[in-house]
CSV table of C-alpha atoms and ligand atoms in Angstrom, one decimal:
chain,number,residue,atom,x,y,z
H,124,UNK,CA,15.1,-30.4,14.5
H,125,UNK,CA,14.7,-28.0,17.6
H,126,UNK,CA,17.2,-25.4,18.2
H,127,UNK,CA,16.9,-23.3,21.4
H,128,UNK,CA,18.3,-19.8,21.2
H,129,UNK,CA,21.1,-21.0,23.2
H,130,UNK,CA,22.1,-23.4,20.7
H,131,UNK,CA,22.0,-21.3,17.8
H,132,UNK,CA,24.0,-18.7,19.4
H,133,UNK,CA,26.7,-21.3,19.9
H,134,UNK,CA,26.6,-22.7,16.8
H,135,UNK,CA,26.3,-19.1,14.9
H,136,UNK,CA,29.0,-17.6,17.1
H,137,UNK,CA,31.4,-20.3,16.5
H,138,UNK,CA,30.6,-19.7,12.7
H,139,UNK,CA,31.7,-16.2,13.2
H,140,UNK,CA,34.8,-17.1,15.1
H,141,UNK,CA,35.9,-19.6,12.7
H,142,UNK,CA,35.6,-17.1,9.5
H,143,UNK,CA,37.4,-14.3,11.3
H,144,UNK,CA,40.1,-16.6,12.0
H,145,UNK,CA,40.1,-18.1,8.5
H,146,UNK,CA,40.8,-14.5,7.1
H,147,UNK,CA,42.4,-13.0,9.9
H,148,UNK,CA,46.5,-11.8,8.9
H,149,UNK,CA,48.1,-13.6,11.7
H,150,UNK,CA,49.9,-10.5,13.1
H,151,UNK,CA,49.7,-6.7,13.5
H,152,UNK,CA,52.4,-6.5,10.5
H,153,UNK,CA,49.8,-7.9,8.3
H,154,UNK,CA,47.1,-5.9,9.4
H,155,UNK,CA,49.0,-2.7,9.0
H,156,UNK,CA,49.3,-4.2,5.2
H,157,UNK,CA,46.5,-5.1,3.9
H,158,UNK,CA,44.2,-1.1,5.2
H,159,UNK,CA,44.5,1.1,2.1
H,160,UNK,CA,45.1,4.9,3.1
H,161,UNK,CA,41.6,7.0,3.1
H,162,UNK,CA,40.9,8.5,-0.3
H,163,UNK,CA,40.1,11.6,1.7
H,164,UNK,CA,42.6,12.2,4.5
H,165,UNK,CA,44.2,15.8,3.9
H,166,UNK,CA,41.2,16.1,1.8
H,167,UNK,CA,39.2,19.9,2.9
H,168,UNK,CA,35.3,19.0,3.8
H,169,UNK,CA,33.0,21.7,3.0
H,170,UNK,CA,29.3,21.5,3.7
H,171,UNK,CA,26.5,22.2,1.3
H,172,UNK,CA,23.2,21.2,0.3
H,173,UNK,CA,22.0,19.0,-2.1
H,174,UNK,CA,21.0,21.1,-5.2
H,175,UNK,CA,18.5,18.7,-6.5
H,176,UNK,CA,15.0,18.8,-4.6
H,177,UNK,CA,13.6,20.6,-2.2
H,178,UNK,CA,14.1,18.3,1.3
H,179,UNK,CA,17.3,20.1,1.2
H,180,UNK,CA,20.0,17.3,2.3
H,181,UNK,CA,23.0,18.1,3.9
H,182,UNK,CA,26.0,16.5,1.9
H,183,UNK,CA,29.7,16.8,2.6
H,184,UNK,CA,32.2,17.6,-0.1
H,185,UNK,CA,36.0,16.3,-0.3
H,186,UNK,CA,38.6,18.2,-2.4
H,187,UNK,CA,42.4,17.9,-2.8
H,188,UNK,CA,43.7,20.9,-4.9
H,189,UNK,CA,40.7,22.3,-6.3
H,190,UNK,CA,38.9,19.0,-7.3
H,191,UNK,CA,36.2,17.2,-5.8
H,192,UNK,CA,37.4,14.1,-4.1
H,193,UNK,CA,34.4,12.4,-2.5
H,194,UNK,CA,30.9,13.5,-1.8
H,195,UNK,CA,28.5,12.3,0.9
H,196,UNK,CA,25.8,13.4,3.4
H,197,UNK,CA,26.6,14.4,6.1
H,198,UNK,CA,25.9,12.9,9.4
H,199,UNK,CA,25.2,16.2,11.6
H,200,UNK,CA,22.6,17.5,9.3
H,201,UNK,CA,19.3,17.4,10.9
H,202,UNK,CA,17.4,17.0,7.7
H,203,UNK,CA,18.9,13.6,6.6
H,204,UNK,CA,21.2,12.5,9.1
H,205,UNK,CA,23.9,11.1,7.0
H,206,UNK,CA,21.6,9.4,4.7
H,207,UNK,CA,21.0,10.4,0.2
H,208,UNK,CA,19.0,9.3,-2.0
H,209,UNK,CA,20.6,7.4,-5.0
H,210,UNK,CA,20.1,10.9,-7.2
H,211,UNK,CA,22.0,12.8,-4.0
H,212,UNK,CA,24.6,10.2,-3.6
H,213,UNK,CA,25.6,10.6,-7.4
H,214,UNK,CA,25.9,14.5,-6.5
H,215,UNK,CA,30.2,13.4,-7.3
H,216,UNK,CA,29.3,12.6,-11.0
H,217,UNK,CA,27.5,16.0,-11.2
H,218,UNK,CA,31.7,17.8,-11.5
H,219,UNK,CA,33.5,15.2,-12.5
H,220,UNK,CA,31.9,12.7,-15.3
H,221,UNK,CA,33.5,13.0,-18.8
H,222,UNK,CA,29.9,13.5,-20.1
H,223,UNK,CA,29.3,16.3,-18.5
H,224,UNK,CA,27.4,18.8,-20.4
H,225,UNK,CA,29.4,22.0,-20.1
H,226,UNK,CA,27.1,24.8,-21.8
H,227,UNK,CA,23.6,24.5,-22.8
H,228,UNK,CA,21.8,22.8,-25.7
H,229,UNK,CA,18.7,24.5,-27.5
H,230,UNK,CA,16.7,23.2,-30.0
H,231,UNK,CA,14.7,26.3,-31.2
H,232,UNK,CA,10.7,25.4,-32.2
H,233,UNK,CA,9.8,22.9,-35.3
H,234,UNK,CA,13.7,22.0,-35.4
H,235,UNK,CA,15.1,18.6,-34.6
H,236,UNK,CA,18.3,18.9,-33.4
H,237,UNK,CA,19.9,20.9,-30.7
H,238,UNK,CA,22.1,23.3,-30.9
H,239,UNK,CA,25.4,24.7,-28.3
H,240,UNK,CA,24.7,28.3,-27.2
H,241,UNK,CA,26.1,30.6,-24.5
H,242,UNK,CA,25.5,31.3,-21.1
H,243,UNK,CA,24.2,34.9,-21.9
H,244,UNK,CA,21.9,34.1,-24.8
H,245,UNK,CA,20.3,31.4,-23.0
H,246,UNK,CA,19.8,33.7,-19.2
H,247,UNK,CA,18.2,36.5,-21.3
H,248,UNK,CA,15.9,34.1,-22.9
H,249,UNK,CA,14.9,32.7,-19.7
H,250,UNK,CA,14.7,36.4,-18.5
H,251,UNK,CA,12.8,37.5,-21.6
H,252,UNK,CA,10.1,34.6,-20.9
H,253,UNK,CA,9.5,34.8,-17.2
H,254,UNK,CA,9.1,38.4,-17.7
H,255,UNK,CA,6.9,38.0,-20.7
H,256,UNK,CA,4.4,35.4,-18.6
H,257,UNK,CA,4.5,37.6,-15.3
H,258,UNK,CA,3.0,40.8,-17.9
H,259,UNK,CA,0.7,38.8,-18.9
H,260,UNK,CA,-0.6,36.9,-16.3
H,261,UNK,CA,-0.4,38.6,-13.4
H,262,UNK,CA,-3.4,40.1,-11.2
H,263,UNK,CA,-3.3,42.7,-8.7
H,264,UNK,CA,-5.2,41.9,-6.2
H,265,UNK,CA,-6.9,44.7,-4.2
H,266,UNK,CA,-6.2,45.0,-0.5
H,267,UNK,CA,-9.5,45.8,2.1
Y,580,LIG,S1,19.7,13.7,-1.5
Y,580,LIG,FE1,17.8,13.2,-2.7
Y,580,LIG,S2,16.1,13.7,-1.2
Y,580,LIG,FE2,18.0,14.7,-0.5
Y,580,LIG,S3,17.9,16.8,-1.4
Y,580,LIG,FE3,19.1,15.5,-2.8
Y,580,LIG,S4,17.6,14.7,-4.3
Y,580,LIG,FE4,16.5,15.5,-2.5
């Protein structure tokens, strides 16, 4: 069977049509009834960038009394435009999921599980290290 553009245009259009109608309320009333309220109106928007890789994305953040509402990019950014990735459009679960790992885990060497330690122990032992490989590693190099 041929079917110019013309046709298929009628024939899709009218498809269109006919759905709208079939699920359109049949007055303003209706309308007004059926459109949730925005998740984020009142919410504050605060820009930031995503913390996770290097491209730097541009993400909006939503909060109502201190607790993050809604995350998303964010359209005016000139690095992504709007657009995340899936690991930068979970950015919301990084604050708010239950599983949330709230101070870190060490498992010291040759043992097998790990263990809950503070905040301090563990940035002086990241301190201690770094420092540790930059004595022993490092070369001056001489300037002509
Ligand atoms: S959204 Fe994805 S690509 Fe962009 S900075 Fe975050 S992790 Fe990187």
């Amino acid at each position: 069977m041929d079917v110019s553009r013309r046709d298929f245009l009628k024939i899709s259009g009218g498809t269109l049509l006919g759905a709208a109608g079939a699920v359109a309320p049949a007055n303003d009333a209706g309308a007004q009834e059926t459109v949730p309220e925005l998740r984020i109106r009142d919410a504050k928007v605060t820009t930031t960038v995503c913390p996770y890789c290097s491209v730097g994305c541009g993400i909006l953040v939503y909060t109502k009394e201190g607790t993050v509402i809604q995350t998303e990019g964010d359209p005016d950014h000139p690095v992504n435009e709007g657009t995340l990735c899936p690991k930068g459009a979970s950015l919301y679960q990084m604050v708010n999921n239950q599983k949330r790992l709230l101070k870190p885990l060490y498992r010291a060497a040759h043992a097998k599980e790990l263990k809950e330690v503070e905040w301090d122990w563990t940035l002086d032992q990241i301190a201690r290290m770094v420092k540790e490989t930059r004595d022993r590693t490092f070369r001056a190099t001489s300037k002509s």
